[in-house]
Amino acid sequence: MTDINQLAEPAPPRAPASKAETAPERSFVELIELFFFAYRDFVGDPDEILAPFGFGRAHHRVLHFVNRNPGMRVTELLDILRITKQSLGRVLRELVDEGFVESRAGAADRRQRLLYPTTKGEALARDFVAIQSRRIASALGECGPDAEDAARRFLVAMIDREDRAEVERLVHRAQAARPPSA
Amino acid sequence: MTDINQLAEPAPPRAPASKAETAPERSFVELIELFFFAYRDFVGDPDEILAPFGFGRAHHRVLHFVNRNPGMRVTELLDILRITKQSLGRVLRELVDEGFVESRAGAADRRQRLLYPTTKGEALARDFVAIQSRRIASALGECGPDAEDAARRFLVAMIDREDRAEVERLVHRAQAARPPSA
DNA sequence: GATTTATGTCAGTCATGTTGACTTTTTTCA
DNA sequence: TGAAAAAAGTCAACATGACTGACATAAATC
């Protein structure tokens, strides 16, 4: 083995000082890079839609999850996005100001602000899902018939164990009841 | 079907004004969200390693690709990362200043600056690959035996068609010859 | 010798994130 | 009932990593 290949693949010998000395660990550098490039193109899709509105990717994420969880509280959104209240604040204010999201006080607990997409917001969120779904449909079409299931299982398994329950709940739950639509 | 479900799944009726009216398009909102959460955790892994050095994710990306392609030109790196010369400049300068990357004039074309990882740089890049490989290994372990192949094919298929050849070349090519190691 | 290429740099801006401190409103609970 | 806690919002300052535009230098090419 030449020194050249040691550069390419970390190679078994030296364990990365964090685990007991068991089997030599395998490098998945190929998948690491494919994941990088795939995600880059995947999140790039909505950019063209976003641009005309003067919105960025942060707006995409916020609108997406509000649309998927109408009546969501601000705190839930913060937990999902893992950003600070101040960061969310700016983006959310813009979405509200421009009429994509509506925020209403909760009926049961009036401290809460429940977030709802407006008709305009729903339409935009639909466009985001549509463009990314087209990429996924095309990708799955190229792979075998079991590709969808395999992709789903792989992606779930890539998520931190302690977050999986919450993510699965979020992704699969039936939509919350529609608000007393304004 | 209630109006509630129309929120959750865009529903076939209205095509997103960009394609001929063929079959109603299917929504892959579930995979969209799983991809988001999986990538979030995936890129979060290196953060703990980065922090002690005062480096960010930009440093991770640059060092990774320099390490994987020793002797790479600055222009190639710009093409891969799709950022501007000015953006790369700062990050690269820090990596050079702190002894993780070395830049040498090309032997054939002396305008070029060829980028090489130092021993220290290689070690750090190895740690990045190791921590992300552990996540991948664990994920694949949870899925079936064909999971690796399925994941690879899915990720490749998610990349823009026109970039695939270049990405595959980058990911699979044998490492460039080692420099006349300083 | 003129032009092009590869690289670097100065200056300013923007998007999106961060901390820390503080306020207001409302609910909870001892 | 009154104190504490919770949900949300806001002000200010700052960090990171992008961007544009303009320009400089060295070296290769035609």
Short mmCIF file of C-alpha atoms (C1' of nucleotides) in Angstrom, two decimals:
data_model
loop_
_atom_site.label_atom_id
_atom_site.label_comp_id
_atom_site.label_asym_id
_atom_site.label_seq_id
_atom_site.Cartn_x
_atom_site.Cartn_y
_atom_site.Cartn_z
CA MET A 1 0.00 0.00 0.00
CA THR A 2 1.37 3.36 -1.01
CA ASP A 3 1.24 6.55 0.97
CA ILE A 4 -1.08 7.88 -1.70
CA ASN A 5 -3.93 5.66 -0.63
CA GLN A 6 -3.52 6.59 2.98
CA LEU A 7 -4.61 10.04 1.93
CA ALA A 8 -7.66 8.79 0.15
CA GLU A 9 -8.97 6.38 2.71
CA PRO A 10 -8.10 6.97 6.35
CA ALA A 11 -7.14 3.31 6.52
CA PRO A 12 -7.74 1.02 9.47
CA PRO A 13 -4.57 1.36 11.60
CA ARG A 14 -5.26 4.46 13.70
CA ALA A 15 -8.58 4.54 15.52
CA PRO A 16 -9.93 8.09 15.95
CA ALA A 17 -9.37 8.20 19.69
CA SER A 18 -12.93 7.91 20.86
CA LYS A 19 -13.94 4.27 20.86
CA ALA A 20 -12.64 1.09 22.38
CA GLU A 21 -10.19 -0.82 20.19
CA THR A 22 -12.51 -3.17 18.41
CA ALA A 23 -12.70 -3.81 14.69
CA PRO A 24 -10.98 -1.32 12.40
CA GLU A 25 -13.57 1.18 11.23
CA ARG A 26 -14.58 1.42 7.64
CA SER A 27 -14.53 4.73 5.81
CA PHE A 28 -17.67 5.76 3.96
CA VAL A 29 -16.08 8.74 2.30
CA GLU A 30 -17.91 7.98 -0.92
CA LEU A 31 -21.33 8.17 0.69
CA ILE A 32 -20.27 11.21 2.69
CA GLU A 33 -19.53 13.09 -0.49
CA LEU A 34 -22.59 11.87 -2.35
CA PHE A 35 -24.73 12.99 0.56
CA PHE A 36 -23.12 16.41 0.37
CA PHE A 37 -23.71 16.84 -3.34
CA ALA A 38 -27.22 15.38 -3.27
CA TYR A 39 -28.32 17.69 -0.49
CA ARG A 40 -26.73 20.68 -2.18
CA ASP A 41 -28.84 20.18 -5.28
CA PHE A 42 -31.91 19.22 -3.28
CA VAL A 43 -32.01 22.43 -1.24
CA GLY A 44 -31.05 24.43 -4.30
CA ASP A 45 -34.33 23.62 -5.99
CA PRO A 46 -36.50 26.05 -4.03
CA ASP A 47 -34.08 28.92 -4.59
CA GLU A 48 -35.59 29.94 -7.90
CA ILE A 49 -39.05 30.06 -6.35
CA LEU A 50 -37.79 31.98 -3.34
CA ALA A 51 -35.88 34.66 -5.22
CA PRO A 52 -38.84 36.61 -6.69
CA PHE A 53 -40.23 37.07 -3.18
CA GLY A 54 -36.93 38.19 -1.73
CA PHE A 55 -37.01 35.21 0.57
CA GLY A 56 -34.20 32.88 1.54
CA ARG A 57 -33.90 29.30 2.68
CA ALA A 58 -34.82 30.24 6.21
CA HIS A 59 -38.21 31.39 4.94
CA HIS A 60 -38.62 28.13 3.08
CA ARG A 61 -38.06 26.06 6.18
CA VAL A 62 -40.36 28.12 8.36
CA LEU A 63 -43.18 28.22 5.85
CA HIS A 64 -42.85 24.52 5.13
CA PHE A 65 -43.26 23.44 8.72
CA VAL A 66 -46.00 25.94 9.48
CA ASN A 67 -47.90 24.65 6.48
CA ARG A 68 -47.40 21.07 7.51
CA ASN A 69 -48.48 21.77 11.07
CA PRO A 70 -51.16 24.42 11.01
CA GLY A 71 -51.75 25.77 14.48
CA MET A 72 -48.22 25.01 15.57
CA ARG A 73 -46.85 26.99 18.48
CA VAL A 74 -43.73 29.13 18.15
CA THR A 75 -41.87 26.96 20.64
CA GLU A 76 -42.52 23.80 18.64
CA LEU A 77 -41.15 25.49 15.57
CA LEU A 78 -38.03 26.51 17.47
CA ASP A 79 -37.54 22.91 18.56
CA ILE A 80 -37.80 21.64 15.03
CA LEU A 81 -35.57 24.22 13.44
CA ARG A 82 -33.12 24.41 16.32
CA ILE A 83 -32.53 28.09 15.99
CA THR A 84 -33.01 30.89 18.46
CA LYS A 85 -36.17 32.82 19.07
CA GLN A 86 -34.49 35.94 17.71
CA SER A 87 -33.50 34.29 14.46
CA LEU A 88 -36.92 32.86 13.94
CA GLY A 89 -38.45 36.17 14.91
CA ARG A 90 -37.10 38.07 11.96
CA VAL A 91 -38.00 35.49 9.37
CA LEU A 92 -41.42 34.90 10.84
CA ARG A 93 -42.19 38.61 10.99
CA GLU A 94 -41.42 38.92 7.29
CA LEU A 95 -43.63 35.97 6.45
CA VAL A 96 -46.45 37.45 8.51
CA ASP A 97 -45.95 40.98 7.14
CA GLU A 98 -46.12 39.73 3.59
CA GLY A 99 -49.17 37.63 4.22
CA PHE A 100 -47.84 34.08 4.01
CA VAL A 101 -48.32 33.18 7.65
CA GLU A 102 -50.89 34.22 10.19
CA SER A 103 -50.38 34.18 13.93
CA ARG A 104 -53.34 33.93 16.27
CA ALA A 105 -53.57 33.73 20.05
CA GLY A 106 -54.45 30.26 21.30
CA ALA A 107 -58.02 29.69 22.42
CA ALA A 108 -57.14 27.56 25.42
CA ASP A 109 -53.89 29.28 26.38
CA ARG A 110 -53.88 32.89 25.29
CA ARG A 111 -50.13 33.29 25.77
CA GLN A 112 -49.53 31.09 22.81
CA ARG A 113 -49.30 32.33 19.24
CA LEU A 114 -50.54 29.64 16.91
CA LEU A 115 -49.15 29.79 13.41
CA TYR A 116 -51.22 29.16 10.30
CA PRO A 117 -50.40 29.42 6.64
CA THR A 118 -52.60 31.77 4.65
CA THR A 119 -53.97 30.70 1.28
CA LYS A 120 -51.00 32.43 -0.30
CA GLY A 121 -48.68 30.65 2.10
CA GLU A 122 -50.20 27.27 1.33
CA ALA A 123 -49.74 27.83 -2.37
CA LEU A 124 -46.09 28.73 -1.97
CA ALA A 125 -45.44 25.80 0.35
CA ARG A 126 -47.08 23.54 -2.21
CA ASP A 127 -44.69 24.77 -4.86
CA PHE A 128 -41.73 23.94 -2.65
CA VAL A 129 -42.97 20.43 -2.02
CA ALA A 130 -43.76 19.98 -5.68
CA ILE A 131 -40.35 20.92 -7.00
CA GLN A 132 -38.50 18.79 -4.48
CA SER A 133 -40.92 15.92 -5.00
CA ARG A 134 -40.17 15.97 -8.70
CA ARG A 135 -36.48 15.50 -7.99
CA ILE A 136 -37.23 12.65 -5.62
CA ALA A 137 -39.70 10.99 -7.98
CA SER A 138 -37.17 11.14 -10.75
CA ALA A 139 -34.42 9.75 -8.55
CA LEU A 140 -36.56 6.89 -7.28
CA GLY A 141 -37.63 6.16 -10.83
CA GLU A 142 -34.02 5.60 -11.78
CA CYS A 143 -33.47 3.19 -8.94
CA GLY A 144 -35.29 -0.08 -8.42
CA PRO A 145 -38.86 -0.55 -7.21
CA ASP A 146 -37.74 -0.91 -3.60
CA ALA A 147 -35.82 2.33 -3.69
CA GLU A 148 -38.42 4.36 -1.87
CA ASP A 149 -38.54 2.10 1.09
CA ALA A 150 -34.78 1.78 1.19
CA ALA A 151 -34.31 5.54 1.02
CA ARG A 152 -36.82 6.10 3.79
CA ARG A 153 -35.20 3.57 6.06
CA PHE A 154 -31.72 4.88 5.39
CA LEU A 155 -32.68 8.48 6.07
CA VAL A 156 -34.48 7.58 9.30
CA ALA A 157 -31.45 5.59 10.44
CA MET A 158 -29.22 8.60 9.79
CA ILE A 159 -31.16 10.70 12.30
CA ASP A 160 -29.99 10.88 15.90
CA ARG A 161 -31.59 8.05 17.82
CA GLU A 162 -33.01 10.33 20.47
CA ASP A 163 -34.76 12.47 17.87
CA ARG A 164 -36.33 9.74 15.83
CA ALA A 165 -39.54 9.36 17.75
CA GLU A 166 -40.20 13.07 17.56
CA VAL A 167 -39.31 13.26 13.88
CA GLU A 168 -41.50 10.30 12.98
CA ARG A 169 -44.36 11.81 14.91
CA LEU A 170 -43.86 15.08 13.09
CA VAL A 171 -43.57 13.52 9.68
CA HIS A 172 -46.41 11.05 9.94
CA ARG A 173 -49.01 12.55 12.16
CA ALA A 174 -52.33 13.50 10.71
CA GLN A 175 -52.64 17.20 10.30
CA ALA A 176 -53.88 19.19 13.24
CA ALA A 177 -57.41 20.48 12.97
CA ARG A 178 -57.85 23.41 10.65
CA PRO A 179 -58.21 26.76 12.47
CA PRO A 180 -61.50 28.66 12.49
CA SER A 181 -60.24 29.83 9.13
CA ALA A 182 -60.17 33.62 9.15
CA MET B 1 -61.69 13.98 1.88
CA THR B 2 -61.62 16.85 4.33
CA ASP B 3 -59.99 20.20 3.87
CA ILE B 4 -57.57 19.13 6.55
CA ASN B 5 -55.84 16.68 4.32
CA GLN B 6 -55.51 19.17 1.55
CA LEU B 7 -53.14 20.98 3.84
CA ALA B 8 -51.04 17.97 4.53
CA GLU B 9 -50.67 16.68 1.02
CA PRO B 10 -50.80 19.16 -1.85
CA ALA B 11 -53.20 16.78 -3.55
CA PRO B 12 -53.23 16.03 -7.27
CA PRO B 13 -55.71 18.60 -8.67
CA ARG B 14 -53.57 21.67 -9.24
CA ALA B 15 -50.34 21.12 -11.16
CA PRO B 16 -47.57 23.54 -10.11
CA ALA B 17 -47.61 25.48 -13.35
CA SER B 18 -44.40 24.30 -14.90
CA LYS B 19 -45.07 21.00 -16.60
CA ALA B 20 -47.40 19.69 -19.23
CA GLU B 21 -50.64 18.24 -17.90
CA THR B 22 -49.74 14.60 -17.60
CA ALA B 23 -50.25 12.36 -14.60
CA PRO B 24 -50.97 14.03 -11.26
CA GLU B 25 -47.70 14.38 -9.39
CA ARG B 26 -47.07 12.55 -6.20
CA SER B 27 -45.89 14.38 -3.10
CA PHE B 28 -42.84 13.02 -1.33
CA VAL B 29 -43.18 15.32 1.64
CA GLU B 30 -42.18 12.53 3.98
CA LEU B 31 -38.85 11.92 2.25
CA ILE B 32 -38.32 15.67 1.95
CA GLU B 33 -38.51 16.06 5.69
CA LEU B 34 -36.48 12.97 6.48
CA PHE B 35 -33.76 14.23 4.17
CA PHE B 36 -33.78 17.53 6.01
CA PHE B 37 -33.46 15.98 9.46
CA ALA B 38 -30.91 13.37 8.38
CA TYR B 39 -28.66 15.97 6.82
CA ARG B 40 -29.00 18.25 9.81
CA ASP B 41 -27.63 15.59 12.14
CA PHE B 42 -25.06 14.43 9.60
CA VAL B 43 -23.39 17.81 9.20
CA GLY B 44 -23.72 18.44 12.91
CA ASP B 45 -21.29 15.65 13.71
CA PRO B 46 -18.11 17.52 12.80
CA ASP B 47 -19.09 20.58 14.81
CA GLU B 48 -17.67 19.27 18.05
CA ILE B 49 -14.35 18.58 16.35
CA LEU B 50 -14.35 21.97 14.67
CA ALA B 51 -15.10 24.04 17.75
CA PRO B 52 -11.76 23.66 19.60
CA PHE B 53 -9.93 25.00 16.53
CA GLY B 54 -12.26 27.94 16.09
CA PHE B 55 -13.22 26.58 12.72
CA GLY B 56 -16.63 26.39 11.12
CA ARG B 57 -18.31 24.21 8.55
CA ALA B 58 -16.69 26.10 5.72
CA HIS B 59 -13.30 24.97 7.00
CA HIS B 60 -14.52 21.42 7.17
CA ARG B 61 -15.59 21.39 3.54
CA VAL B 62 -12.41 22.99 2.26
CA LEU B 63 -10.09 20.75 4.24
CA HIS B 64 -12.04 17.66 3.29
CA PHE B 65 -11.76 18.22 -0.43
CA VAL B 66 -8.14 19.34 -0.29
CA ASN B 67 -7.31 16.20 1.63
CA ARG B 68 -9.19 14.05 -0.84
CA ASN B 69 -7.53 15.70 -3.81
CA PRO B 70 -4.00 16.61 -2.87
CA GLY B 71 -2.52 18.97 -5.40
CA MET B 72 -5.89 20.37 -6.36
CA ARG B 73 -5.99 23.81 -7.93
CA VAL B 74 -7.89 26.67 -6.36
CA THR B 75 -10.22 26.86 -9.35
CA GLU B 76 -11.20 23.21 -9.04
CA LEU B 77 -12.03 23.77 -5.40
CA LEU B 78 -14.20 26.74 -6.33
CA ASP B 79 -16.06 24.59 -8.84
CA ILE B 80 -16.74 21.90 -6.28
CA LEU B 81 -17.82 24.19 -3.49
CA ARG B 82 -19.65 26.65 -5.73
CA ILE B 83 -18.64 29.66 -3.76
CA THR B 84 -16.74 32.76 -4.77
CA LYS B 85 -13.02 33.24 -4.77
CA GLN B 86 -13.39 35.82 -2.02
CA SER B 87 -15.34 33.48 0.23
CA LEU B 88 -12.88 30.68 -0.25
CA GLY B 89 -9.98 33.07 0.21
CA ARG B 90 -10.62 33.79 3.84
CA VAL B 91 -11.23 30.22 4.89
CA LEU B 92 -8.25 28.96 2.95
CA ARG B 93 -5.97 31.61 4.39
CA GLU B 94 -6.92 30.56 7.90
CA LEU B 95 -6.28 26.90 7.10
CA VAL B 96 -2.89 27.78 5.63
CA ASP B 97 -1.98 30.16 8.47
CA GLU B 98 -2.76 27.54 11.06
CA GLY B 99 -0.84 24.84 9.26
CA PHE B 100 -3.59 22.54 8.00
CA VAL B 101 -3.15 23.23 4.32
CA GLU B 102 -0.12 24.07 2.24
CA SER B 103 -0.20 25.93 -1.05
CA ARG B 104 2.61 25.49 -3.55
CA ALA B 105 3.11 26.93 -7.02
CA GLY B 106 2.55 24.37 -9.77
CA ALA B 107 5.66 22.91 -11.38
CA ALA B 108 4.30 22.97 -14.92
CA ASP B 109 2.22 26.13 -14.65
CA ARG B 110 3.64 28.44 -12.06
CA ARG B 111 0.52 30.60 -11.89
CA GLN B 112 -1.33 27.79 -10.22
CA ARG B 113 -1.39 27.30 -6.49
CA LEU B 114 -1.68 23.61 -5.73
CA LEU B 115 -3.25 22.77 -2.41
CA TYR B 116 -2.01 20.00 -0.14
CA PRO B 117 -3.02 18.94 3.32
CA THR B 118 -0.24 18.96 5.92
CA THR B 119 0.17 16.04 8.30
CA LYS B 120 -1.93 17.98 10.78
CA GLY B 121 -4.53 18.63 8.09
CA GLU B 122 -4.69 15.00 7.12
CA ALA B 123 -5.26 14.00 10.71
CA LEU B 124 -8.12 16.45 11.13
CA ALA B 125 -9.71 15.45 7.84
CA ARG B 126 -9.47 11.83 8.96
CA ASP B 127 -11.37 12.66 12.11
CA PHE B 128 -14.14 14.25 10.08
CA VAL B 129 -14.46 11.22 7.84
CA ALA B 130 -14.34 8.92 10.84
CA ILE B 131 -17.15 10.54 12.77
CA GLN B 132 -19.44 10.75 9.77
CA SER B 133 -18.54 7.22 8.71
CA ARG B 134 -19.59 5.95 12.11
CA ARG B 135 -23.02 7.46 11.65
CA ILE B 136 -23.31 5.92 8.20
CA ALA B 137 -22.05 2.54 9.30
CA SER B 138 -24.55 2.49 12.11
CA ALA B 139 -27.39 3.53 9.81
CA LEU B 140 -26.54 0.92 7.20
CA GLY B 141 -26.24 -1.68 9.93
CA GLU B 142 -29.84 -1.01 10.89
CA CYS B 143 -31.05 -1.41 7.34
CA GLY B 144 -30.75 -4.54 5.26
CA PRO B 145 -27.62 -5.90 3.60
CA ASP B 146 -28.39 -4.11 0.34
CA ALA B 147 -28.76 -0.77 2.05
CA GLU B 148 -25.36 0.55 1.07
CA ASP B 149 -25.90 0.02 -2.59
CA ALA B 150 -29.41 1.40 -2.42
CA ALA B 151 -28.25 4.50 -0.56
CA ARG B 152 -25.47 5.11 -3.05
CA ARG B 153 -27.76 4.80 -6.02
CA PHE B 154 -30.41 7.01 -4.48
CA LEU B 155 -27.95 9.75 -3.59
CA VAL B 156 -26.38 9.71 -7.04
CA ALA B 157 -29.81 9.92 -8.61
CA MET B 158 -30.62 12.96 -6.49
CA ILE B 159 -27.71 14.91 -7.98
CA ASP B 160 -28.31 17.15 -10.99
CA ARG B 161 -27.86 15.08 -14.11
CA GLU B 162 -25.33 17.45 -15.61
CA ASP B 163 -23.12 17.26 -12.53
CA ARG B 164 -23.09 13.52 -12.08
CA ALA B 165 -20.16 12.70 -14.30
CA GLU B 166 -18.01 15.26 -12.55
CA VAL B 167 -19.12 14.17 -9.10
CA GLU B 168 -18.52 10.50 -9.84
CA ARG B 169 -15.09 11.31 -11.19
CA LEU B 170 -14.33 13.30 -8.08
CA VAL B 171 -15.62 10.69 -5.70
CA HIS B 172 -14.11 7.64 -7.33
CA ARG B 173 -10.90 8.69 -8.97
CA ALA B 174 -7.67 7.37 -7.60
CA GLN B 175 -5.86 10.00 -5.64
CA ALA B 176 -3.59 12.34 -7.53
CA ALA B 177 0.10 11.70 -7.10
CA ARG B 178 1.51 12.84 -3.81
CA PRO B 179 3.49 16.10 -4.04
CA PRO B 180 7.26 16.12 -3.61
CA SER B 181 6.31 16.10 0.06
CA ALA B 182 7.90 19.12 1.72
"C1'" DG C 1 4.00 42.37 -27.24
"C1'" DA C 2 -0.88 41.98 -26.30
"C1'" DT C 3 -4.10 39.11 -24.28
"C1'" DT C 4 -5.73 35.69 -21.35
"C1'" DT C 5 -5.57 32.89 -17.24
"C1'" DA C 6 -4.94 31.83 -12.30
"C1'" DT C 7 -4.84 33.80 -8.23
"C1'" DG C 8 -5.21 37.13 -4.62
"C1'" DT C 9 -7.09 41.20 -2.32
"C1'" DC C 10 -9.73 45.51 -0.85
"C1'" DA C 11 -14.15 47.22 0.29
"C1'" DG C 12 -18.84 46.92 1.14
"C1'" DT C 13 -23.15 44.27 1.73
"C1'" DC C 14 -26.50 40.61 2.89
"C1'" DA C 15 -28.64 36.44 5.07
"C1'" DT C 16 -28.75 33.91 8.85
"C1'" DG C 17 -27.24 32.53 12.78
"C1'" DT C 18 -25.56 33.65 17.85
"C1'" DT C 19 -25.70 35.83 23.22
"C1'" DG C 20 -27.55 38.46 26.69
"C1'" DA C 21 -30.85 41.30 28.76
"C1'" DC C 22 -35.35 42.70 29.37
"C1'" DT C 23 -40.70 43.22 28.82
"C1'" DT C 24 -45.48 41.78 28.54
"C1'" DT C 25 -49.09 38.75 29.03
"C1'" DT C 26 -51.02 34.89 30.92
"C1'" DT C 27 -51.17 30.59 33.40
"C1'" DT C 28 -50.08 27.71 37.21
"C1'" DC C 29 -49.57 26.51 41.78
"C1'" DA C 30 -48.47 26.82 46.77
"C1'" DT D 1 -54.45 35.52 46.08
"C1'" DG D 2 -49.97 36.44 45.11
"C1'" DA D 3 -45.51 34.63 43.55
"C1'" DA D 4 -43.40 31.99 40.16
"C1'" DA D 5 -43.16 30.05 35.71
"C1'" DA D 6 -44.12 29.88 30.86
"C1'" DA D 7 -44.85 31.73 26.03
"C1'" DA D 8 -43.68 35.11 23.22
"C1'" DG D 9 -41.57 39.33 21.59
"C1'" DT D 10 -37.86 42.85 21.30
"C1'" DC D 11 -33.43 45.60 21.58
"C1'" DA D 12 -28.60 45.51 20.83
"C1'" DA D 13 -24.33 43.69 19.49
"C1'" DC D 14 -21.85 40.40 17.08
"C1'" DA D 15 -20.07 36.07 14.12
"C1'" DT D 16 -20.07 33.37 10.04
"C1'" DG D 17 -20.20 32.61 5.52
"C1'" DA D 18 -21.96 33.93 1.64
"C1'" DC D 19 -22.24 37.83 -2.13
"C1'" DT D 20 -20.75 41.85 -5.78
"C1'" DG D 21 -17.52 44.85 -7.96
"C1'" DA D 22 -13.13 46.54 -8.82
"C1'" DC D 23 -8.52 45.98 -9.21
"C1'" DA D 24 -3.46 43.90 -8.91
"C1'" DT D 25 0.04 40.58 -10.05
"C1'" DA D 26 2.36 36.96 -12.20
"C1'" DA D 27 2.77 33.77 -15.70
"C1'" DA D 28 1.29 31.46 -19.86
"C1'" DT D 29 -0.31 31.74 -24.55
"C1'" DC D 30 -0.98 33.42 -29.13
#
